[in-house]
Coordinates of N, CA, C and O in Angstrom, one line a residue:
M1 N -15.3 7.1 12.8 CA -14.0 6.5 12.6 C -13.0 7.7 12.2 O -13.4 8.6 11.5
N2 N -11.8 7.6 12.7 CA -10.8 8.6 12.3 C -9.5 7.9 11.9 O -9.2 6.8 12.5
M3 N -8.8 8.5 11.0 CA -7.5 8.0 10.6 C -6.4 8.7 11.2 O -6.3 10.0 11.1
L4 N -5.5 8.0 11.8 CA -4.3 8.6 12.4 C -3.1 8.3 11.4 O -3.0 7.2 10.9
T5 N -2.3 9.3 11.1 CA -1.2 9.2 10.1 C 0.0 9.8 10.7 O 0.0 10.8 11.4
S6 N 1.1 9.0 10.5 CA 2.4 9.5 11.0 C 3.5 9.3 9.9 O 3.5 8.3 9.2
D7 N 4.3 10.3 9.7 CA 5.4 10.2 8.7 C 6.7 10.0 9.5 O 7.8 10.0 8.9
Q8 N 6.7 9.8 10.8 CA 7.8 9.5 11.6 C 7.5 8.2 12.4 O 6.4 7.9 12.6
W9 N 8.6 7.5 12.7 CA 8.4 6.2 13.5 C 7.7 6.6 14.8 O 8.1 7.5 15.5
D10 N 6.5 5.9 15.0 CA 5.7 6.2 16.2 C 5.4 4.8 16.8 O 4.5 4.1 16.3
G11 N 6.2 4.4 17.8 CA 6.1 3.1 18.4 C 4.7 2.8 18.9 O 4.2 1.7 18.8
A12 N 4.0 3.8 19.5 CA 2.7 3.6 20.0 C 1.7 3.3 18.9 O 0.8 2.5 19.0
L13 N 1.8 4.1 17.8 CA 0.9 3.9 16.7 C 1.2 2.6 16.0 O 0.2 1.9 15.6
W14 N 2.5 2.2 15.9 CA 2.8 0.9 15.3 C 2.2 -0.3 16.2 O 1.7 -1.3 15.7
Q15 N 2.2 -0.1 17.5 CA 1.5 -1.1 18.4 C 0.1 -1.3 18.1 O -0.4 -2.4 18.2
Q16 N -0.6 -0.2 17.6 CA -2.0 -0.4 17.2 C -2.1 -1.1 15.9 O -3.0 -1.9 15.7
A17 N -1.2 -0.9 15.0 CA -1.2 -1.4 13.6 C -0.7 -2.9 13.6 O -1.2 -3.7 12.8
E18 N 0.3 -3.2 14.4 CA 1.1 -4.4 14.3 C 0.2 -5.7 14.3 O 0.4 -6.6 13.5
P19 N -0.8 -5.8 15.3 CA -1.6 -7.0 15.3 C -2.3 -7.2 14.0 O -2.5 -8.4 13.5
I20 N -2.8 -6.2 13.4 CA -3.6 -6.3 12.1 C -2.6 -6.7 11.0 O -2.9 -7.5 10.2
Y21 N -1.4 -6.1 11.0 CA -0.4 -6.4 10.0 C 0.0 -7.8 10.1 O 0.1 -8.5 9.1
Y22 N 0.3 -8.3 11.3 CA 0.7 -9.7 11.4 C -0.4 -10.7 11.1 O -0.1 -11.8 10.6
E23 N -1.6 -10.3 11.4 CA -2.7 -11.2 11.1 C -3.0 -11.3 9.6 O -3.3 -12.4 9.1
A24 N -2.8 -10.2 8.9 CA -3.1 -10.2 7.5 C -2.0 -10.7 6.5 O -2.3 -11.2 5.4
F25 N -0.8 -10.6 6.9 CA 0.3 -10.9 6.0 C 1.2 -12.0 6.6 O 1.7 -11.9 7.7
P26 N 1.4 -13.1 5.8 CA 2.3 -14.2 6.3 C 3.7 -13.7 6.4 O 4.1 -12.7 5.8
A27 N 4.5 -14.4 7.2 CA 5.9 -14.0 7.5 C 6.7 -13.7 6.2 O 7.4 -12.7 6.1
H28 N 6.5 -14.5 5.2 CA 7.3 -14.3 3.9 C 6.8 -13.1 3.1 O 7.4 -12.6 2.2
G29 N 5.6 -12.6 3.5 CA 5.0 -11.4 2.7 C 5.1 -10.1 3.5 O 4.5 -9.1 3.0
R30 N 5.7 -10.0 4.6 CA 5.8 -8.8 5.3 C 7.2 -8.3 5.6 O 8.1 -9.2 5.6
K31 N 7.4 -7.0 5.7 CA 8.7 -6.5 6.1 C 8.9 -6.6 7.6 O 7.9 -6.4 8.3
K32 N 10.1 -6.8 8.0 CA 10.4 -6.8 9.4 C 10.3 -5.4 10.0 O 10.5 -4.4 9.3
R33 N 10.0 -5.4 11.3 CA 9.9 -4.1 12.0 C 11.1 -3.2 11.8 O 11.0 -2.0 11.6
E34 N 12.3 -3.8 11.9 CA 13.5 -3.0 11.7 C 13.6 -2.3 10.3 O 14.0 -1.2 10.2
L35 N 13.2 -3.0 9.3 CA 13.2 -2.5 8.0 C 12.1 -1.3 7.9 O 12.4 -0.3 7.3
I36 N 11.0 -1.5 8.5 CA 10.0 -0.4 8.5 C 10.5 0.8 9.2 O 10.4 1.9 8.8
E37 N 11.2 0.6 10.4 CA 11.8 1.7 11.1 C 12.8 2.4 10.3 O 12.9 3.6 10.3
R38 N 13.6 1.7 9.5 CA 14.6 2.3 8.6 C 13.9 3.1 7.5 O 14.4 4.1 7.1
M39 N 12.8 2.6 7.0 CA 12.1 3.3 6.0 C 11.6 4.7 6.6 O 11.7 5.7 5.9
F40 N 11.2 4.7 7.8 CA 10.8 6.0 8.4 C 12.0 6.9 8.6 O 11.9 8.1 8.4
A41 N 13.1 6.3 9.0 CA 14.3 7.1 9.2 C 14.8 7.7 7.8 O 15.3 8.8 7.8
R42 N 14.5 7.1 6.7 CA 14.8 7.6 5.4 C 13.7 8.5 4.9 O 13.7 8.9 3.7
N43 N 12.7 8.7 5.7 CA 11.6 9.6 5.3 C 10.9 9.2 4.0 O 10.6 10.0 3.1
M44 N 10.6 7.9 3.9 CA 10.0 7.4 2.7 C 8.7 6.7 2.9 O 8.1 6.1 1.9
C45 N 8.1 6.8 4.1 CA 6.8 6.1 4.3 C 5.9 6.8 5.3 O 6.4 7.7 6.0
N46 N 4.7 6.4 5.3 CA 3.7 6.9 6.3 C 2.9 5.7 6.8 O 2.7 4.7 6.1
L47 N 2.6 5.7 8.1 CA 1.8 4.7 8.7 C 0.4 5.3 8.9 O 0.3 6.5 9.5
H48 N -0.6 4.6 8.5 CA -2.0 5.1 8.7 C -2.8 4.0 9.5 O -2.7 2.8 9.2
V49 N -3.5 4.4 10.5 CA -4.2 3.5 11.3 C -5.7 4.1 11.4 O -5.8 5.2 11.8
L50 N -6.6 3.2 11.1 CA -8.0 3.6 11.2 C -8.6 3.2 12.5 O -8.5 2.0 12.9
M51 N -9.1 4.1 13.3 CA -9.6 3.9 14.6 C -11.1 4.0 14.7 O -11.7 4.9 14.1
D52 N -11.7 3.0 15.3 CA -13.1 3.1 15.6 C -13.2 3.2 17.2 O -13.1 2.2 17.9
G53 N -13.3 4.4 17.6 CA -13.2 4.7 19.1 C -11.8 4.4 19.5 O -10.8 4.9 18.9
D54 N -11.6 3.4 20.4 CA -10.3 3.1 20.9 C -9.7 1.8 20.2 O -8.6 1.4 20.5
E55 N -10.5 1.3 19.2 CA -10.1 0.1 18.5 C -9.4 0.4 17.2 O -10.1 1.0 16.3
A56 N -8.2 -0.1 17.0 CA -7.6 -0.1 15.6 C -8.3 -1.1 14.8 O -8.3 -2.3 15.1
V57 N -8.9 -0.7 13.6 CA -9.6 -1.6 12.8 C -9.0 -1.8 11.4 O -9.4 -2.7 10.7
A58 N -8.0 -1.0 11.0 CA -7.4 -1.1 9.7 C -6.0 -0.4 9.8 O -5.8 0.5 10.6
M59 N -5.1 -0.8 8.9 CA -3.8 -0.2 8.9 C -3.3 -0.1 7.4 O -3.7 -0.9 6.6
A60 N -2.5 0.8 7.1 CA -1.8 0.9 5.8 C -0.4 1.5 6.0 O -0.2 2.4 6.8
L61 N 0.5 1.0 5.2 CA 1.8 1.6 5.1 C 2.0 2.0 3.7 O 1.8 1.2 2.8
T62 N 2.2 3.3 3.5 CA 2.3 3.9 2.2 C 3.6 4.6 2.0 O 4.3 4.9 3.0
G63 N 4.0 4.8 0.7 CA 5.2 5.5 0.4 C 5.0 6.3 -0.9 O 4.2 6.0 -1.7
K64 N 5.9 7.3 -1.0 CA 5.8 8.1 -2.2 C 6.9 7.7 -3.2 O 8.0 7.4 -2.8
S65 N 6.6 7.6 -4.5 CA 7.5 7.3 -5.5 C 7.3 8.2 -6.7 O 6.1 8.6 -7.0
Q66 N 8.3 8.6 -7.4 CA 8.1 9.6 -8.5 C 9.1 9.3 -9.6 O 10.1 8.7 -9.4
S67 N 8.7 9.8 -10.8 CA 9.5 9.8 -11.9 C 9.7 11.2 -12.3 O 9.3 12.1 -11.6
A68 N 10.3 11.5 -13.5 CA 10.5 12.8 -13.9 C 9.2 13.6 -14.2 O 9.1 14.8 -14.1
D69 N 8.2 12.8 -14.6 CA 7.0 13.4 -15.0 C 5.7 13.1 -14.2 O 4.6 13.7 -14.4
A70 N 5.8 12.3 -13.1 CA 4.7 12.0 -12.3 C 5.1 11.5 -10.9 O 6.2 11.1 -10.7
S71 N 4.2 11.6 -10.0 CA 4.4 11.1 -8.6 C 3.2 10.3 -8.2 O 2.1 10.6 -8.6
A72 N 3.5 9.3 -7.4 CA 2.4 8.4 -6.9 C 2.6 8.0 -5.5 O 3.7 7.9 -5.0
L73 N 1.5 7.8 -4.8 CA 1.4 7.2 -3.5 C 1.3 5.7 -3.7 O 0.4 5.2 -4.4
L74 N 2.3 4.9 -3.1 CA 2.2 3.5 -3.2 C 1.6 2.9 -1.9 O 2.0 3.3 -0.8
I75 N 0.7 2.0 -2.1 CA 0.2 1.3 -0.9 C 1.1 0.0 -0.8 O 1.0 -0.9 -1.6
D76 N 2.0 0.0 0.2 CA 2.8 -1.1 0.4 C 2.1 -2.2 1.2 O 2.2 -3.4 0.8
Y77 N 1.3 -1.9 2.2 CA 0.5 -2.8 2.9 C -0.8 -2.1 3.3 O -0.9 -0.9 3.6
F78 N -1.9 -2.9 3.2 CA -3.2 -2.4 3.5 C -4.0 -3.6 4.1 O -4.1 -4.6 3.4
A79 N -4.6 -3.4 5.3 CA -5.3 -4.5 5.9 C -6.4 -4.0 6.8 O -6.2 -3.0 7.5
V80 N -7.4 -4.8 6.9 CA -8.5 -4.6 7.8 C -8.5 -5.7 8.8 O -8.3 -6.9 8.5
K81 N -8.7 -5.4 10.1 CA -8.8 -6.4 11.1 C -9.8 -7.5 10.7 O -10.9 -7.2 10.3
A82 N -9.4 -8.8 10.9 CA -10.2 -9.9 10.4 C -11.6 -9.9 11.0 O -12.6 -10.2 10.3
T83 N -11.7 -9.6 12.2 CA -13.1 -9.6 12.9 C -14.0 -8.5 12.4 O -15.2 -8.5 12.7
R84 N -13.4 -7.5 11.7 CA -14.2 -6.4 11.2 C -14.4 -6.4 9.7 O -15.0 -5.4 9.1
R85 N -13.9 -7.4 9.0 CA -14.1 -7.5 7.6 C -15.6 -7.7 7.2 O -16.3 -8.2 8.0
G86 N -16.0 -7.2 6.1 CA -17.4 -7.3 5.7 C -18.2 -6.1 6.1 O -19.4 -6.1 5.8
E87 N -17.6 -5.1 6.8 CA -18.3 -4.0 7.2 C -18.1 -2.7 6.3 O -18.4 -1.6 6.7
R88 N -17.4 -2.9 5.2 CA -17.0 -1.9 4.3 C -16.0 -0.9 4.9 O -15.9 0.2 4.4
I89 N -15.3 -1.4 5.9 CA -14.3 -0.5 6.5 C -13.2 -0.3 5.5 O -12.6 0.8 5.5
G90 N -12.8 -1.3 4.7 CA -11.7 -1.1 3.7 C -12.0 0.0 2.8 O -11.2 0.9 2.4
Q91 N -13.2 0.1 2.3 CA -13.6 1.1 1.3 C -13.6 2.5 2.0 O -13.1 3.5 1.4
R92 N -14.1 2.6 3.2 CA -14.1 3.9 3.9 C -12.6 4.3 4.2 O -12.3 5.5 4.0
F93 N -11.8 3.4 4.6 CA -10.4 3.7 4.9 C -9.7 4.1 3.6 O -9.0 5.1 3.6
M94 N -10.0 3.4 2.5 CA -9.3 3.8 1.2 C -9.8 5.2 0.8 O -9.0 6.0 0.3
A95 N -11.1 5.6 1.0 CA -11.6 6.9 0.7 C -10.8 8.0 1.5 O -10.5 9.0 1.0
M96 N -10.6 7.6 2.7 CA -9.8 8.6 3.6 C -8.4 8.7 3.1 O -7.8 9.8 3.1
L97 N -7.8 7.6 2.7 CA -6.4 7.7 2.1 C -6.3 8.5 0.9 O -5.4 9.3 0.6
K98 N -7.4 8.4 0.0 CA -7.4 9.2 -1.2 C -7.5 10.7 -0.9 O -6.8 11.5 -1.4
E99 N -8.4 11.0 0.1 CA -8.5 12.4 0.5 C -7.2 12.9 1.0 O -6.7 14.0 0.7
W100 N -6.5 12.1 1.9 CA -5.2 12.5 2.4 C -4.2 12.7 1.3 O -3.4 13.7 1.3
A101 N -4.1 11.8 0.3 CA -3.2 11.8 -0.8 C -3.4 13.1 -1.6 O -2.4 13.7 -2.1
Q102 N -4.6 13.5 -1.7 CA -5.0 14.7 -2.5 C -4.4 16.0 -1.9 O -4.3 17.0 -2.5
T103 N -4.1 15.9 -0.6 CA -3.5 17.1 0.1 C -2.0 17.2 -0.1 O -1.4 18.3 0.2
M104 N -1.4 16.2 -0.7 CA 0.0 16.2 -0.9 C 0.3 16.9 -2.2 O -0.4 16.8 -3.2
P105 N 1.4 17.7 -2.2 CA 1.7 18.4 -3.4 C 2.1 17.5 -4.6 O 2.8 16.5 -4.4
R106 N 1.6 17.8 -5.8 CA 2.0 17.1 -7.0 C 1.8 15.6 -6.9 O 2.5 14.8 -7.5
M107 N 0.7 15.1 -6.3 CA 0.4 13.7 -6.2 C -0.6 13.4 -7.3 O -1.7 13.9 -7.3
D108 N -0.2 12.5 -8.3 CA -1.0 12.2 -9.4 C -1.9 11.0 -9.2 O -3.0 11.0 -9.8
G109 N -1.5 10.1 -8.4 CA -2.4 8.9 -8.2 C -1.9 8.0 -7.1 O -0.9 8.3 -6.5
I110 N -2.6 6.9 -7.0 CA -2.2 5.8 -6.0 C -2.0 4.5 -6.8 O -2.8 4.2 -7.7
I111 N -1.0 3.8 -6.4 CA -0.7 2.5 -7.0 C -0.7 1.4 -6.0 O -0.1 1.6 -4.9
V112 N -1.1 0.3 -6.3 CA -1.0 -0.9 -5.5 C -0.7 -2.1 -6.4 O -1.1 -2.1 -7.5
E113 N 0.1 -3.0 -5.9 CA 0.4 -4.3 -6.6 C -0.5 -5.4 -6.1 O -0.7 -5.5 -4.9
V114 N -1.0 -6.2 -7.0 CA -1.8 -7.4 -6.6 C -1.3 -8.6 -7.2 O -0.7 -8.6 -8.3
E115 N -1.5 -9.7 -6.5 CA -1.0 -11.0 -7.0 C -1.7 -11.3 -8.4 O -3.0 -11.1 -8.5
A116 N -1.0 -11.8 -9.4 CA -1.5 -12.0 -10.7 C -2.1 -13.4 -10.9 O -2.9 -13.7 -11.8
E117 N -1.6 -14.4 -10.0 CA -2.0 -15.7 -10.2 C -3.6 -15.8 -10.1 O -4.2 -15.2 -9.2
E118 N -4.2 -16.6 -10.9 CA -5.6 -16.8 -10.9 C -6.0 -17.7 -9.7 O -5.7 -18.8 -9.6
S119 N -6.7 -17.0 -8.8 CA -7.3 -17.7 -7.6 C -8.5 -16.9 -7.1 O -8.6 -15.7 -7.4
E120 N -9.4 -17.5 -6.4 CA -10.5 -16.8 -5.9 C -10.1 -15.7 -4.9 O -10.7 -14.6 -5.0
M121 N -9.1 -16.0 -4.1 CA -8.6 -15.0 -3.1 C -8.1 -13.7 -3.9 O -8.4 -12.6 -3.6
N122 N -7.3 -14.0 -4.9 CA -6.7 -12.9 -5.7 C -7.8 -12.1 -6.5 O -7.8 -10.9 -6.5
R123 N -8.8 -12.8 -7.0 CA -9.9 -12.2 -7.7 C -10.7 -11.3 -6.7 O -11.1 -10.2 -7.0
S124 N -10.9 -11.8 -5.5 CA -11.6 -11.1 -4.5 C -10.8 -9.8 -4.1 O -11.4 -8.7 -4.0
R125 N -9.5 -9.9 -4.0 CA -8.7 -8.7 -3.7 C -8.8 -7.7 -4.8 O -8.9 -6.5 -4.6
I126 N -8.8 -8.1 -6.1 CA -8.9 -7.2 -7.2 C -10.2 -6.6 -7.2 O -10.3 -5.4 -7.4
R127 N -11.3 -7.3 -6.9 CA -12.6 -6.7 -6.8 C -12.7 -5.7 -5.8 O -13.3 -4.6 -6.0
F128 N -12.0 -5.9 -4.6 CA -12.0 -4.9 -3.6 C -11.4 -3.6 -4.1 O -12.0 -2.5 -4.0
W129 N -10.2 -3.7 -4.7 CA -9.6 -2.5 -5.2 C -10.4 -1.8 -6.3 O -10.5 -0.6 -6.4
E130 N -11.0 -2.6 -7.2 CA -11.9 -2.0 -8.2 C -13.1 -1.3 -7.5 O -13.5 -0.2 -8.0
S131 N -13.6 -1.8 -6.4 CA -14.7 -1.1 -5.7 C -14.2 0.2 -5.1 O -15.1 1.1 -4.8
C132 N -12.9 0.4 -5.0 CA -12.3 1.6 -4.5 C -11.9 2.6 -5.6 O -11.3 3.6 -5.4
G133 N -12.2 2.2 -6.9 CA -11.9 3.0 -8.0 C -10.7 2.7 -8.8 O -10.3 3.4 -9.7
F134 N -10.0 1.7 -8.4 CA -8.7 1.3 -9.0 C -9.0 0.6 -10.3 O -10.0 -0.1 -10.5
T135 N -8.0 0.7 -11.3 CA -8.1 0.0 -12.6 C -6.9 -1.0 -12.6 O -5.8 -0.6 -12.3
L136 N -7.2 -2.2 -13.0 CA -6.2 -3.3 -13.2 C -5.5 -3.1 -14.5 O -6.2 -2.9 -15.5
T137 N -4.2 -3.3 -14.5 CA -3.4 -3.3 -15.8 C -3.2 -4.7 -16.2 O -3.3 -5.7 -15.4
D138 N -2.8 -4.9 -17.5 CA -2.6 -6.2 -18.0 C -1.2 -6.8 -17.8 O -1.0 -8.0 -17.7
Y139 N -0.2 -5.9 -17.7 CA 1.2 -6.3 -17.5 C 1.4 -7.2 -16.3 O 1.0 -6.9 -15.2
I140 N 2.1 -8.3 -16.5 CA 2.4 -9.2 -15.3 C 3.9 -9.0 -15.0 O 4.8 -9.2 -15.9
H141 N 4.2 -8.7 -13.8 CA 5.6 -8.4 -13.3 C 6.1 -9.6 -12.5 O 5.4 -10.1 -11.6
T142 N 7.3 -10.0 -12.8 CA 8.0 -11.0 -12.0 C 9.2 -10.4 -11.3 O 10.0 -9.8 -12.0
Y143 N 9.2 -10.6 -10.0 CA 10.4 -10.2 -9.2 C 11.4 -11.4 -9.2 O 11.0 -12.5 -9.3
I144 N 12.7 -11.0 -9.1 CA 13.7 -12.1 -9.0 C 13.7 -12.7 -7.6 O 14.2 -13.8 -7.4
W145 N 13.2 -12.0 -6.6 CA 13.4 -12.5 -5.2 C 12.1 -13.1 -4.6 O 12.2 -13.6 -3.5
V146 N 11.0 -13.1 -5.3 CA 9.8 -13.8 -4.8 C 9.2 -14.6 -6.0 O 9.2 -14.2 -7.1
P147 N 8.5 -15.7 -5.6 CA 8.0 -16.6 -6.7 C 6.7 -16.1 -7.3 O 6.4 -16.5 -8.4
E148 N 5.9 -15.3 -6.6 CA 4.6 -14.8 -7.1 C 4.8 -13.8 -8.2 O 5.8 -13.1 -8.3
T149 N 3.8 -13.7 -9.1 CA 3.8 -12.7 -10.1 C 2.7 -11.6 -9.7 O 1.8 -12.0 -8.9
Y150 N 2.9 -10.4 -10.2 CA 2.0 -9.3 -9.8 C 1.5 -8.5 -10.9 O 2.2 -8.5 -12.0
K151 N 0.4 -7.8 -10.7 CA -0.1 -6.8 -11.6 C -0.2 -5.5 -10.8 O -0.4 -5.5 -9.6
A152 N -0.2 -4.4 -11.6 CA -0.4 -3.1 -10.9 C -1.8 -2.6 -11.1 O -2.4 -2.9 -12.1
M153 N -2.3 -1.9 -10.1 CA -3.6 -1.3 -10.1 C -3.4 0.2 -9.8 O -2.5 0.5 -9.0
Y154 N -4.2 1.1 -10.3 CA -4.0 2.5 -10.1 C -5.3 3.2 -10.0 O -6.3 2.8 -10.6
V155 N -5.3 4.4 -9.4 CA -6.4 5.3 -9.4 C -5.8 6.7 -9.5 O -4.8 7.0 -8.9
E156 N -6.3 7.5 -10.4 CA -5.9 8.8 -10.6 C -6.6 9.7 -9.5 O -7.7 9.5 -9.1
L157 N -5.9 10.8 -9.1 CA -6.4 11.6 -8.0 C -7.0 12.9 -8.6 O -7.7 13.6 -7.9
S158 N -6.8 13.2 -9.9 CA -7.4 14.4 -10.5 C -7.5 14.2 -12.0 O -6.7 13.4 -12.6
P159 N -8.3 15.0 -12.7 CA -8.3 14.9 -14.1 C -7.0 15.3 -14.8 O -6.8 14.9 -15.9
E160 N -6.2 16.0 -14.1 CA -4.9 16.5 -14.7 C -3.8 15.5 -14.4 O -2.6 15.8 -14.6
S161 N -4.1 14.3 -13.8 CA -3.1 13.4 -13.4 C -2.2 13.0 -14.6 O -2.6 12.8 -15.7
R162 N -0.9 12.9 -14.3 CA 0.1 12.5 -15.2 C 0.6 11.1 -15.0 O 1.6 10.6 -15.6
L163 N -0.1 10.4 -14.2 CA 0.2 9.0 -13.8 C 0.1 8.1 -15.1 O -0.9 8.1 -15.7
P164 N 1.1 7.3 -15.4 CA 1.0 6.4 -16.5 C 0.0 5.4 -16.3 O -0.3 5.0 -15.1
K165 N -0.6 4.9 -17.3 CA -1.7 3.8 -17.2 C -1.2 2.5 -17.6 O -1.9 1.5 -17.5
D166 N 0.1 2.4 -18.0 CA 0.7 1.2 -18.5 C 1.3 0.5 -17.3 O 2.1 1.1 -16.5
G167 N 1.0 -0.8 -17.1 CA 1.4 -1.6 -15.9 C 2.9 -1.6 -15.8 O 3.5 -1.5 -14.7
Q168 N 3.6 -1.8 -16.9 CA 5.1 -1.9 -16.9 C 5.7 -0.6 -16.4 O 6.6 -0.6 -15.5
R169 N 5.2 0.6 -16.8 CA 5.6 1.9 -16.3 C 5.3 2.1 -14.9 O 6.1 2.6 -14.1
L170 N 4.1 1.6 -14.4 CA 3.7 1.7 -13.0 C 4.7 0.9 -12.2 O 5.0 1.3 -11.0
F171 N 5.1 -0.2 -12.7 CA 6.1 -1.0 -11.9 C 7.4 -0.4 -11.7 O 8.2 -0.7 -10.8
S172 N 7.7 0.6 -12.6 CA 9.0 1.3 -12.3 C 8.9 2.1 -11.1 O 9.9 2.3 -10.3
F173 N 7.7 2.6 -10.7 CA 7.5 3.3 -9.5 C 7.6 2.4 -8.3 O 8.2 2.7 -7.3
I174 N 6.9 1.2 -8.4 CA 6.9 0.2 -7.4 C 8.3 -0.3 -7.1 O 8.7 -0.4 -5.9
T175 N 9.0 -0.7 -8.1 CA 10.4 -1.3 -7.9 C 11.4 -0.2 -7.4 O 12.2 -0.6 -6.6
A176 N 11.2 1.0 -7.8 CA 12.1 2.1 -7.2 C 11.9 2.2 -5.7 O 12.8 2.3 -5.0
F177 N 10.6 2.1 -5.3 CA 10.3 2.2 -3.9 C 10.9 1.0 -3.1 O 11.5 1.2 -2.1
H178 N 10.7 -0.2 -3.7 CA 11.2 -1.4 -3.0 C 12.7 -1.4 -2.9 O 13.3 -1.7 -1.9
K179 N 13.4 -0.9 -4.0 CA 14.9 -0.9 -4.0 C 15.3 0.1 -2.9 O 16.3 -0.2 -2.2
K180 N 14.7 1.2 -2.8 CA 15.1 2.2 -1.8 C 14.8 1.6 -0.4 O 15.6 1.8 0.5
A181 N 13.7 0.9 -0.2 CA 13.3 0.4 1.1 C 14.4 -0.7 1.6 O 14.7 -0.7 2.7
Y182 N 14.8 -1.5 0.6 CA 15.7 -2.6 1.0 C 17.2 -2.2 0.9 O 18.0 -3.0 1.3
A183 N 17.5 -1.0 0.4 CA 18.9 -0.6 0.3 C 19.6 -0.6 1.7 O 19.0 -0.2 2.7
R184 N 20.8 -1.0 1.7 CA 21.5 -1.2 3.0 C 21.9 0.2 3.6 O 22.1 0.3 4.8
N185 N 22.2 1.2 2.7 CA 22.7 2.5 3.3 C 21.8 3.6 2.7 O 21.0 3.5 1.9

């Protein structure tokens, strides 16, 4: 398996990722294609597609966010093709993303937000991220524009990482990224 990554809008690569994206995320939980294209135009994201031969088996949309003292790779979307789940593809893909992130200058860690509501599906997602080395924080974040609540999870990329471990501080990275993504100009 190999990971293809683009920091520019690549319609052909998006065609590989899009069916996985639409399958994994309901309409209310995904960004429209036009918004994703605008994120690329603003140089704020990367598209990663995991290929098994000619078959796209996983996708991720990531972005960089930073504060004065730390920088993080945010996982905006991460999904494995439904017919390929249970093959540990997600763990292998995440390991590749970690390796890729470690090549970026001054990258302290990776952050992902997970649904905070108690449900078996949400617990399963948290267990997946924990199996990839992520740590769950206690802070519960509420957005004004969506009804779900969220928690942050993080993984440090080196022993010298300056990434905060406090969920509320981690959400400052996440919300800054989202505000920039949804900004009109």
